Tab-separated table of C-alpha atoms and ligand atoms in Angstrom:
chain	number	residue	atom	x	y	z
A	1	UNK	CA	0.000	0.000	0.000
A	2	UNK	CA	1.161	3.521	-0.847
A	3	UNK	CA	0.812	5.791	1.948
A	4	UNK	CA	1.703	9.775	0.796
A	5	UNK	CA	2.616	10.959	4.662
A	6	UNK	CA	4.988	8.113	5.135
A	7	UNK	CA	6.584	8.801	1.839
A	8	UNK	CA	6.659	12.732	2.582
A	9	UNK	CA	8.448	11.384	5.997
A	10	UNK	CA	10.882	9.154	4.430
A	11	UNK	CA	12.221	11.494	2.137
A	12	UNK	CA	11.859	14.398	4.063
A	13	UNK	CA	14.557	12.465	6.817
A	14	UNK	CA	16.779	11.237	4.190
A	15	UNK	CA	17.257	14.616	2.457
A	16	UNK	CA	20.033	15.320	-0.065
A	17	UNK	CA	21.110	11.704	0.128
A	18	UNK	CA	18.462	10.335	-1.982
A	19	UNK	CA	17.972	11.138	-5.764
A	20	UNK	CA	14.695	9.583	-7.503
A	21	UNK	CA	14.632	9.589	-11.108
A	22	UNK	CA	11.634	8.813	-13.145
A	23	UNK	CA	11.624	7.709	-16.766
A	24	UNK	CA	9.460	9.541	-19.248
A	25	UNK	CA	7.524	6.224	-19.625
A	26	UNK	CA	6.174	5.505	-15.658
A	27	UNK	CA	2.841	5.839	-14.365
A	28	UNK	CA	2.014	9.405	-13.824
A	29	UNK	CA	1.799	9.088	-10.333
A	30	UNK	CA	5.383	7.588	-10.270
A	31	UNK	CA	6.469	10.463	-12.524
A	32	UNK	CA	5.304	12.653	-9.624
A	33	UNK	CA	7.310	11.100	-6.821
A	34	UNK	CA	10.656	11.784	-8.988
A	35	UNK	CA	12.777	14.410	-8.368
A	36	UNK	CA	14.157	14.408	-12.123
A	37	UNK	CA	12.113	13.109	-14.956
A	38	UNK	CA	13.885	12.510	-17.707
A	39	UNK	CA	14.951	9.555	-20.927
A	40	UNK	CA	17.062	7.103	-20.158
A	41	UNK	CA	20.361	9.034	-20.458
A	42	UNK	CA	19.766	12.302	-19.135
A	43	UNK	CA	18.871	10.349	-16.007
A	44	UNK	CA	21.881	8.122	-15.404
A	45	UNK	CA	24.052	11.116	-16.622
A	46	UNK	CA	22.134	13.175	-13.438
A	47	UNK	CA	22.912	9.913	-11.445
A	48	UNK	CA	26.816	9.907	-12.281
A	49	UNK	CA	26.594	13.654	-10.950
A	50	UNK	CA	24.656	13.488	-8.465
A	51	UNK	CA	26.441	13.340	-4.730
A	52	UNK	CA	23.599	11.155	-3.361
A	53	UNK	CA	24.148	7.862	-1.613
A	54	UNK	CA	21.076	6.545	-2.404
A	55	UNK	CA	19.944	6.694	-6.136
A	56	UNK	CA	16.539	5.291	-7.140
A	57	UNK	CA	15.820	4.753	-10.901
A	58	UNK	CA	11.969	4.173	-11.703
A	59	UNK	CA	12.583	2.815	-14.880
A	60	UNK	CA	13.906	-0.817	-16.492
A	61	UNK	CA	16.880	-2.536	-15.658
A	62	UNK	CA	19.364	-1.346	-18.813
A	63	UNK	CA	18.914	2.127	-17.330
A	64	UNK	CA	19.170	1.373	-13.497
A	65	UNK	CA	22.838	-0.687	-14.713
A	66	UNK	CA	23.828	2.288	-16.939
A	67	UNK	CA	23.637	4.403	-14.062
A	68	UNK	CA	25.464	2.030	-11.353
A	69	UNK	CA	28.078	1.593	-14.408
A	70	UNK	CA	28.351	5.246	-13.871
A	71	UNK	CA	27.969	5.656	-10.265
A	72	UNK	CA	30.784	6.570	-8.158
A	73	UNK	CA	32.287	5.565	-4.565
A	74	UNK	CA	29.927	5.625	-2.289
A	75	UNK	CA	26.747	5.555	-4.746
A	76	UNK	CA	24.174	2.937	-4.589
A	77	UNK	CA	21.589	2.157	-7.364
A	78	UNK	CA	18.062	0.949	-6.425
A	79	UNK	CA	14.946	-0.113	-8.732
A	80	UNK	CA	11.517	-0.274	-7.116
A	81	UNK	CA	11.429	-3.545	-9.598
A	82	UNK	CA	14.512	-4.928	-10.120
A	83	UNK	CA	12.732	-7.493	-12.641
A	84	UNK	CA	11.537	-4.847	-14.721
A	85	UNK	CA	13.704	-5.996	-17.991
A	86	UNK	CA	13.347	-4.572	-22.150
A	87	UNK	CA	12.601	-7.268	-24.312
A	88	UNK	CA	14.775	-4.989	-26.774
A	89	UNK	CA	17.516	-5.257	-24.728
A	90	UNK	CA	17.353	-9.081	-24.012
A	91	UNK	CA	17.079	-9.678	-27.786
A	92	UNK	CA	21.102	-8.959	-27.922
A	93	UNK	CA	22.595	-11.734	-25.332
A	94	UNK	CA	26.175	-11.141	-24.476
A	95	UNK	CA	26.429	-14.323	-25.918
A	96	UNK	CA	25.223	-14.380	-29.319
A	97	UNK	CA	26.606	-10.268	-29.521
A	98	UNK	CA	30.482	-12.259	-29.029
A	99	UNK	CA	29.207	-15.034	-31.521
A	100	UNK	CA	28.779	-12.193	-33.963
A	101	UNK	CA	31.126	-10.593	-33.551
A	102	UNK	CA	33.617	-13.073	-33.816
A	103	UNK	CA	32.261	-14.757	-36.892
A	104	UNK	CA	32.288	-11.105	-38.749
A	105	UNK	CA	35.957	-10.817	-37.257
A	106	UNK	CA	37.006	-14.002	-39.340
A	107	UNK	CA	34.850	-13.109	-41.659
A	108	UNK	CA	37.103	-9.635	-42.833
A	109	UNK	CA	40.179	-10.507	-40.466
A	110	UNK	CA	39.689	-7.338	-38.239
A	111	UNK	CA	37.185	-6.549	-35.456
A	112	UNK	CA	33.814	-4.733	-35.743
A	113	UNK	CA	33.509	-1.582	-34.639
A	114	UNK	CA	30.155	-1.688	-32.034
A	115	UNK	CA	28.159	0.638	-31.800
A	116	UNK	CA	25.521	-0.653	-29.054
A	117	UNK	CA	22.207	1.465	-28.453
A	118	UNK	CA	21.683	2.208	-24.488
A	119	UNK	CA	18.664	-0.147	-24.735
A	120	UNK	CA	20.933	-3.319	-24.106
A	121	UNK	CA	22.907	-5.034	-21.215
A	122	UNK	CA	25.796	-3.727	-19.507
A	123	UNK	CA	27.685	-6.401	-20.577
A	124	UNK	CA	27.178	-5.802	-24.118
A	125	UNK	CA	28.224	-2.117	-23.710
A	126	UNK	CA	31.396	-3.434	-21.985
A	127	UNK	CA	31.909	-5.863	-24.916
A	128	UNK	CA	31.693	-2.676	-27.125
A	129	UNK	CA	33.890	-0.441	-24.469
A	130	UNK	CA	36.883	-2.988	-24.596
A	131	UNK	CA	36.715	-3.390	-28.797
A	132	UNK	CA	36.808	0.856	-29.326
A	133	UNK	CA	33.037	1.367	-29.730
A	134	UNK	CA	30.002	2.840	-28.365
A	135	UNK	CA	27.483	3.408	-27.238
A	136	UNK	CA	24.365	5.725	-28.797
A	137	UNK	CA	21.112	6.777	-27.685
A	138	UNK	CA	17.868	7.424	-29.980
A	139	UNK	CA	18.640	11.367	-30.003
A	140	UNK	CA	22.384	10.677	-30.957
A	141	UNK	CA	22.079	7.701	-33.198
A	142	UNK	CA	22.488	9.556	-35.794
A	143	UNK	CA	25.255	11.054	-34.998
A	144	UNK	CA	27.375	8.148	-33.430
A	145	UNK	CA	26.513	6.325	-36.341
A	146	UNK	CA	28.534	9.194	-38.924
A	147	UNK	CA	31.577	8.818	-36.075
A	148	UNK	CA	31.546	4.985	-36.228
A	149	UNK	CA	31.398	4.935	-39.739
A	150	UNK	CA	34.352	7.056	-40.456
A	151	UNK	CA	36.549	4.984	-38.182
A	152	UNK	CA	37.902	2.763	-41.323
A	153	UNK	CA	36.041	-0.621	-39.396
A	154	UNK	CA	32.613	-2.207	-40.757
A	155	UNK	CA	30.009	-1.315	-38.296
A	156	UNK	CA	28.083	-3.379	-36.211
A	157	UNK	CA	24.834	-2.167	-35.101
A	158	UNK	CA	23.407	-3.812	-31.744
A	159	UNK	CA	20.662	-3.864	-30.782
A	160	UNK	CA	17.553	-2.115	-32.545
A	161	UNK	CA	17.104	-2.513	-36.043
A	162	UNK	CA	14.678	0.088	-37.013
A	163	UNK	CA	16.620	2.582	-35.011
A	164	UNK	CA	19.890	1.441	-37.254
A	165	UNK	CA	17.874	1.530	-40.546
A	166	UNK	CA	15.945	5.073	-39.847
A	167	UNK	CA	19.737	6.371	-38.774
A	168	UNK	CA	21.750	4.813	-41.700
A	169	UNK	CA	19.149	6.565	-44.133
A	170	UNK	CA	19.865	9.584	-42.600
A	171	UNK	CA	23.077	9.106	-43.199
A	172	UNK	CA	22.152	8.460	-47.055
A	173	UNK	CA	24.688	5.356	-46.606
A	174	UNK	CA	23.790	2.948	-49.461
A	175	UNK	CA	21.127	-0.359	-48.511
A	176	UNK	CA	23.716	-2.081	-50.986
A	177	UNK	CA	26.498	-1.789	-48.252
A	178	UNK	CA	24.303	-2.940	-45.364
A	179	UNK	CA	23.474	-6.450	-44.113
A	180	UNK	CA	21.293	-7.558	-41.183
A	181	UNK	CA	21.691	-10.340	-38.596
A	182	UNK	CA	19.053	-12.805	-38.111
A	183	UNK	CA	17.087	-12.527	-34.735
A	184	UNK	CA	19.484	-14.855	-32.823
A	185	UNK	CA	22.825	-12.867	-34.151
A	186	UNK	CA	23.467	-15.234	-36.948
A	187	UNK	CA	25.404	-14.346	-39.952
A	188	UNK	CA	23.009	-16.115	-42.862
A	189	UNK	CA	24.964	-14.512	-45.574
A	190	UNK	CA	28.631	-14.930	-45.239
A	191	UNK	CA	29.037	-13.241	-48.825
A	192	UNK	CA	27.029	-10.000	-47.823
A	193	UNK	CA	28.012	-9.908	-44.324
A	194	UNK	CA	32.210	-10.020	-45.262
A	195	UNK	CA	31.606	-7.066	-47.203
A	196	UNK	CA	29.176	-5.042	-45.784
A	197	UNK	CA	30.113	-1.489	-44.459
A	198	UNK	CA	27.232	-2.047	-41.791
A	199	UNK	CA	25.779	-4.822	-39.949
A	200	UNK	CA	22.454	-4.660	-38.121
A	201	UNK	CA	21.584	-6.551	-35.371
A	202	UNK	CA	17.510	-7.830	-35.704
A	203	UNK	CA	16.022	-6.638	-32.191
A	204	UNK	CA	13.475	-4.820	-32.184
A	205	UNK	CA	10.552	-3.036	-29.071
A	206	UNK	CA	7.257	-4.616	-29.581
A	207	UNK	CA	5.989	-1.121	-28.388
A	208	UNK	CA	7.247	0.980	-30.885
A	209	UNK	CA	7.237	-1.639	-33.922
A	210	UNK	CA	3.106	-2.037	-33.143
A	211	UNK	CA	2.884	1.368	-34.488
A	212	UNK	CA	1.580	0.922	-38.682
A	213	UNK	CA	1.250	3.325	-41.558
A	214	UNK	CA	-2.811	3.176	-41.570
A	215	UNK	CA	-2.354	4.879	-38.185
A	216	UNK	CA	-0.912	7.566	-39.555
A	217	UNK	CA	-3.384	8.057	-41.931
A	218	UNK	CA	-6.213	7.585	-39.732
A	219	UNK	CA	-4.806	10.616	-37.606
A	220	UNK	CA	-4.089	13.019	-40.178
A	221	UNK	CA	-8.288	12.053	-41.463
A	222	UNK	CA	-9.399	12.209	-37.957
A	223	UNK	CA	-6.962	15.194	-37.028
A	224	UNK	CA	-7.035	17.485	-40.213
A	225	UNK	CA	-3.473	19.903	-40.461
A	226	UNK	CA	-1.900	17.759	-37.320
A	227	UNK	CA	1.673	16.762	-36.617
A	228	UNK	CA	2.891	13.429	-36.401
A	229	UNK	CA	6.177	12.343	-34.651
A	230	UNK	CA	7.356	9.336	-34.007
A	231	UNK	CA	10.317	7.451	-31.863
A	232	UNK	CA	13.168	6.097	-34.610
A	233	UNK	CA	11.928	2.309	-32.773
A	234	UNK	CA	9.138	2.773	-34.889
A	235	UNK	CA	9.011	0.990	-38.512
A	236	UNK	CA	10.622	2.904	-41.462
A	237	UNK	CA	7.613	2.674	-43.460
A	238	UNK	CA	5.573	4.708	-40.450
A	239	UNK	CA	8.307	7.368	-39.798
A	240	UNK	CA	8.391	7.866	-44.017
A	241	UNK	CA	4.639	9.167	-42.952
A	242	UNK	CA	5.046	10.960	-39.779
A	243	UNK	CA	6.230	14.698	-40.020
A	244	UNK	CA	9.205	14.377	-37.848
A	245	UNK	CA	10.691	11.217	-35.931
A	246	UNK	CA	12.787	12.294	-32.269
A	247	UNK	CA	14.467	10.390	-29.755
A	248	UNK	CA	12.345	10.802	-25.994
A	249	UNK	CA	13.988	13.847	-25.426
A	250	UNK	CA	12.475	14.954	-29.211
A	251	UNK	CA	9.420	14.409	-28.673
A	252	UNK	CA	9.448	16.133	-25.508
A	253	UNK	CA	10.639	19.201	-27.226
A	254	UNK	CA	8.503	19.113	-29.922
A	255	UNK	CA	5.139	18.706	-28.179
A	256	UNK	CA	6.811	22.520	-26.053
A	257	UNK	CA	7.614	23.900	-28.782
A	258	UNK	CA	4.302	23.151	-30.973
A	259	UNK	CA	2.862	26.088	-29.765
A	260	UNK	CA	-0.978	27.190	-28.686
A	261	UNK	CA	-3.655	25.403	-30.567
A	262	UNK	CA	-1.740	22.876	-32.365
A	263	UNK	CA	-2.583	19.390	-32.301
A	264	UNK	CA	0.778	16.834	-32.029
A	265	UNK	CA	0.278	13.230	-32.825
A	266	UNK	CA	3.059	11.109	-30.840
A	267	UNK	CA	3.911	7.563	-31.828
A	268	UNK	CA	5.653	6.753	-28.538
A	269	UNK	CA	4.962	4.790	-25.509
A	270	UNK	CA	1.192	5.759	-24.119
A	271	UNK	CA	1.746	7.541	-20.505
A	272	UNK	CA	4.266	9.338	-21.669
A	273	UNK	CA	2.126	10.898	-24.538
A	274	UNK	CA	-1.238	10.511	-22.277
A	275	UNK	CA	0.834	12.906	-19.239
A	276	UNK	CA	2.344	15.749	-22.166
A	277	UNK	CA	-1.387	15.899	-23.033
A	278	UNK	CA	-3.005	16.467	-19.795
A	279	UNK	CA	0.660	18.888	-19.173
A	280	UNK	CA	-0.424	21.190	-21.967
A	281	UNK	CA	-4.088	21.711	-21.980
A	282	UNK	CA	-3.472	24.689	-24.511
A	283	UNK	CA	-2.955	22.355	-27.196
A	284	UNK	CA	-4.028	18.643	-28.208
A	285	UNK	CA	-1.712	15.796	-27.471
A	286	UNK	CA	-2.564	12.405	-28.693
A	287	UNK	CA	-1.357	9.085	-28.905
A	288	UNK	CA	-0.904	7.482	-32.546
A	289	UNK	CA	-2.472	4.554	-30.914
A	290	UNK	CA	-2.381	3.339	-26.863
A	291	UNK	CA	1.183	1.233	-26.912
A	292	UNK	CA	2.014	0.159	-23.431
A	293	UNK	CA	5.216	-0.720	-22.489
A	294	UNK	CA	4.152	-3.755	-19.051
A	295	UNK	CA	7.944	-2.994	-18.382
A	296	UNK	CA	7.684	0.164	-17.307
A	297	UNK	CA	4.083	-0.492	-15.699
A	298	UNK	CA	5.600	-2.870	-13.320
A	299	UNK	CA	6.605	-0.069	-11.353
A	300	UNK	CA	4.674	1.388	-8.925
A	301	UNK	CA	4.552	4.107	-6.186
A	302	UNK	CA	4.093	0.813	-3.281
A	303	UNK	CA	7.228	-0.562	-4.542
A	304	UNK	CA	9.017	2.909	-4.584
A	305	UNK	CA	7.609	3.718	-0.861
A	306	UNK	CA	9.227	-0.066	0.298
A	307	UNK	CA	12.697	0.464	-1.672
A	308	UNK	CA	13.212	3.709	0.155
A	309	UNK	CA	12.494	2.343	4.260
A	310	UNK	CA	14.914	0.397	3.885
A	311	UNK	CA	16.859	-0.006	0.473
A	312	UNK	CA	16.832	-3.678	0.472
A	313	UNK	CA	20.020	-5.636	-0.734
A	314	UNK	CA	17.807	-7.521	-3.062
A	315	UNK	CA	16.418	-4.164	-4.636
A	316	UNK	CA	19.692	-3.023	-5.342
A	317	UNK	CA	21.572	-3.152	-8.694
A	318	UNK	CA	25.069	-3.923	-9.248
A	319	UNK	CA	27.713	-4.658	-11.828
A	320	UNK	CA	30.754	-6.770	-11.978
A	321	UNK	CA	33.872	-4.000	-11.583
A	322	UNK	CA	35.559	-5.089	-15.296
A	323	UNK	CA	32.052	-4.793	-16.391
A	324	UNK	CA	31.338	-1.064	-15.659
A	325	UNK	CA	34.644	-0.334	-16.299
A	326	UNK	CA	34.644	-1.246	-20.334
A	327	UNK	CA	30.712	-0.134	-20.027
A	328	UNK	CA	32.089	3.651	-18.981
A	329	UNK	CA	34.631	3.583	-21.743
A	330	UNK	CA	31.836	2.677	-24.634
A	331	UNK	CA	29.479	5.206	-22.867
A	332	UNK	CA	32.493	8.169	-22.761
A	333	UNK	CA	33.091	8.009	-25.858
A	334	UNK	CA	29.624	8.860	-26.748
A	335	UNK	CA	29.493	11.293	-24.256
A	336	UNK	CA	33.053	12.708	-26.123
A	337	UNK	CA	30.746	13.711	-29.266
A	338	UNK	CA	27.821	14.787	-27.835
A	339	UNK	CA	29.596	17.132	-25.150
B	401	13P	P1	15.201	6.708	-24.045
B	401	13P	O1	16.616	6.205	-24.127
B	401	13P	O2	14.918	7.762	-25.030
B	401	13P	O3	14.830	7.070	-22.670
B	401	13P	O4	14.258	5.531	-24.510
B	401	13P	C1	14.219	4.393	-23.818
B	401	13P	C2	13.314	3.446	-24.421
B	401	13P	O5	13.109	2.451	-23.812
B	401	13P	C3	12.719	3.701	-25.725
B	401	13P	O6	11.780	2.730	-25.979
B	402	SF4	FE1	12.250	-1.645	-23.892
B	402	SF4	FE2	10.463	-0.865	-25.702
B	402	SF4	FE3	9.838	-0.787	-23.116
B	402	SF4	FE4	11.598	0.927	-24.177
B	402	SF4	S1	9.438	0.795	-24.629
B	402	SF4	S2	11.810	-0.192	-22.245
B	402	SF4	S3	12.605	-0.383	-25.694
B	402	SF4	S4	10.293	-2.612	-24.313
């Protein structure tokens, strides 16, 4: 049971020594309980500077391991629901990402060059950190991508593949030069795969991907001189359709910076869209259709309250030293081109 006094209590005592971050994508009410709300890398960045003890991440696990990754002395990194995992993520195994990788290594007799979107495990990222890649987010993918690809290595693309496709086009880099990995990470082309310039892994978020072009269609009909954006997860056929496509921190700025009296059609995960709308009554937010992500869902403000009495060991989220150490080299060199 959630009880608002106790919670008021709680972190009223603990003070300056607690930092609660919220993803985008929580229940409102969890949103509201989070001292910053933000996507999945603004929030472990405010983690890594942060000078709390106690960090709480309201979000999946990816993100509550990026931040420990990033954490320093001292710093301990809590999820309300620790089991809270992204299918995207768990579609790139450590172990078929190495099987990959080494097959394309013999394959051209010289490494990959990873480039491995947030949305995956830490030990992926460290797998990427200790090879010279890196890691990229949906607002930088772009960008990353262009750095990776003038590097001189073929490019390997974990983990979503609509995010690697919308980027690559972007890019204007020929579909001649790119290959993609079956789901499991196999190379089923040895031919294409030895001499592509880009390799993309086959994961993909059933939240984003259940986004289709009719929908788009159906809101401009229904929603006459609207705008539609859309998160890069989304298939390339919908984001061909929708006005603009933007990473979570995107979207956010396009729904502020719409303006009075427009109407913004978002094709992103459905409490984040469904919280903008009821934040900006001046203009109409609306989902392209209601995608959930259960992930997210799983956490609630009970299971924030019980984390904070007494930050359980078995709440807490940790990664192997060697781990977070490669992780933080694959996630500062991102951070190198961004800053
Ligand atoms: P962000 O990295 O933009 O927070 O997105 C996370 C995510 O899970 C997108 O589906
Ligand atoms: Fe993972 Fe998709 Fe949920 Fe994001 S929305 S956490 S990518 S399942």
């Amino acid at each position: 049971m959630f009880d608002q006094t106790e919670f008021n209590n709680i972190r009223r005592k603990i003070g300056k020594d607690l930092l609660i971050l919220a993803h985008h994508y929580q229940r409102p009410d969890v949103v509201a309980l989070g001292d910053k709300i933000g996507d999945s890398l603004a929030l472990s960045r405010e983690a890594a500077e942060s000078t709390a003890k106690y960090i709480v991440f309201a979000g999946v696990r990816f993100m509550g391991e990026t931040a420990a990754a990033l954490a320093g002395p001292g710093q301990s990194v809590y999820m309300p629901e620790p089991m809270a995992g992204c299918p995207l993520a768990d579609m790139a195994p450590f172990e078929d990402v190495k099987q990959a990788f080494d097959t394309l290594t013999t394959l051209r007799g010289e490494q990959p060059l990873i480039v491995t979107y947030v949305n995956t495990n830490a030990d992926v990222k460290a797998l990427a950190g200790a090879t010279g890649g890196i890691v990229c987010t949906s607002g930088n993918a772009v960008n990353v991508l262009k750095w990776a690809m003038k590097q001189g290595r073929q490019v390997m693309f974990v983990s979503d593949q609509n995010l690697g496709t919308n980027a690559a086009r972007v890019l204007g880099i020929n579909p001649g030069e790119i290959t993609k990995l079956s789901v499991t990470g196999q190379v089923e082309n040895e031919k294409a795969a030895a001499s592509a310039r880009l390799v993309l892994w086959n994961g993909y978020c059933h939240v984003h991907t259940f986004f289709r072009p009719e929908m788009v269609a159906r809101a401009r009909e229904q929603y006459p001189g609207c705008k539609v954006i859309v998160h890069p997860e989304a298939p390339r056929e919908v984001v061909d359709l929708a006005d603009e496509w933007g990473s979570t921190a995107g979207i956010v700025k396009f729904i502020e910076q719409a303006g009075p009296g427009a109407t913004v059609v978002v094709g992103t995960e459905v409490n984040m869209v469904t919280r903008f709308a009821q934040n900006y009554k001046d203009r109409r937010v609306v989902p392209l259709a209601p995608s959930l992500c259960p992930n997210m869902w799983s956490t609630t403000r009970s299971k924030l309250l019980s984390v904070i009495r007494d930050f359980p060991e078995n709440k807490r989220i940790t990664v192997p030293a060697d781990v977070a150490r490669n992780a933080r080299q694959a996630l500062q060199r991102m951070f190198d081109i961004q800053d």
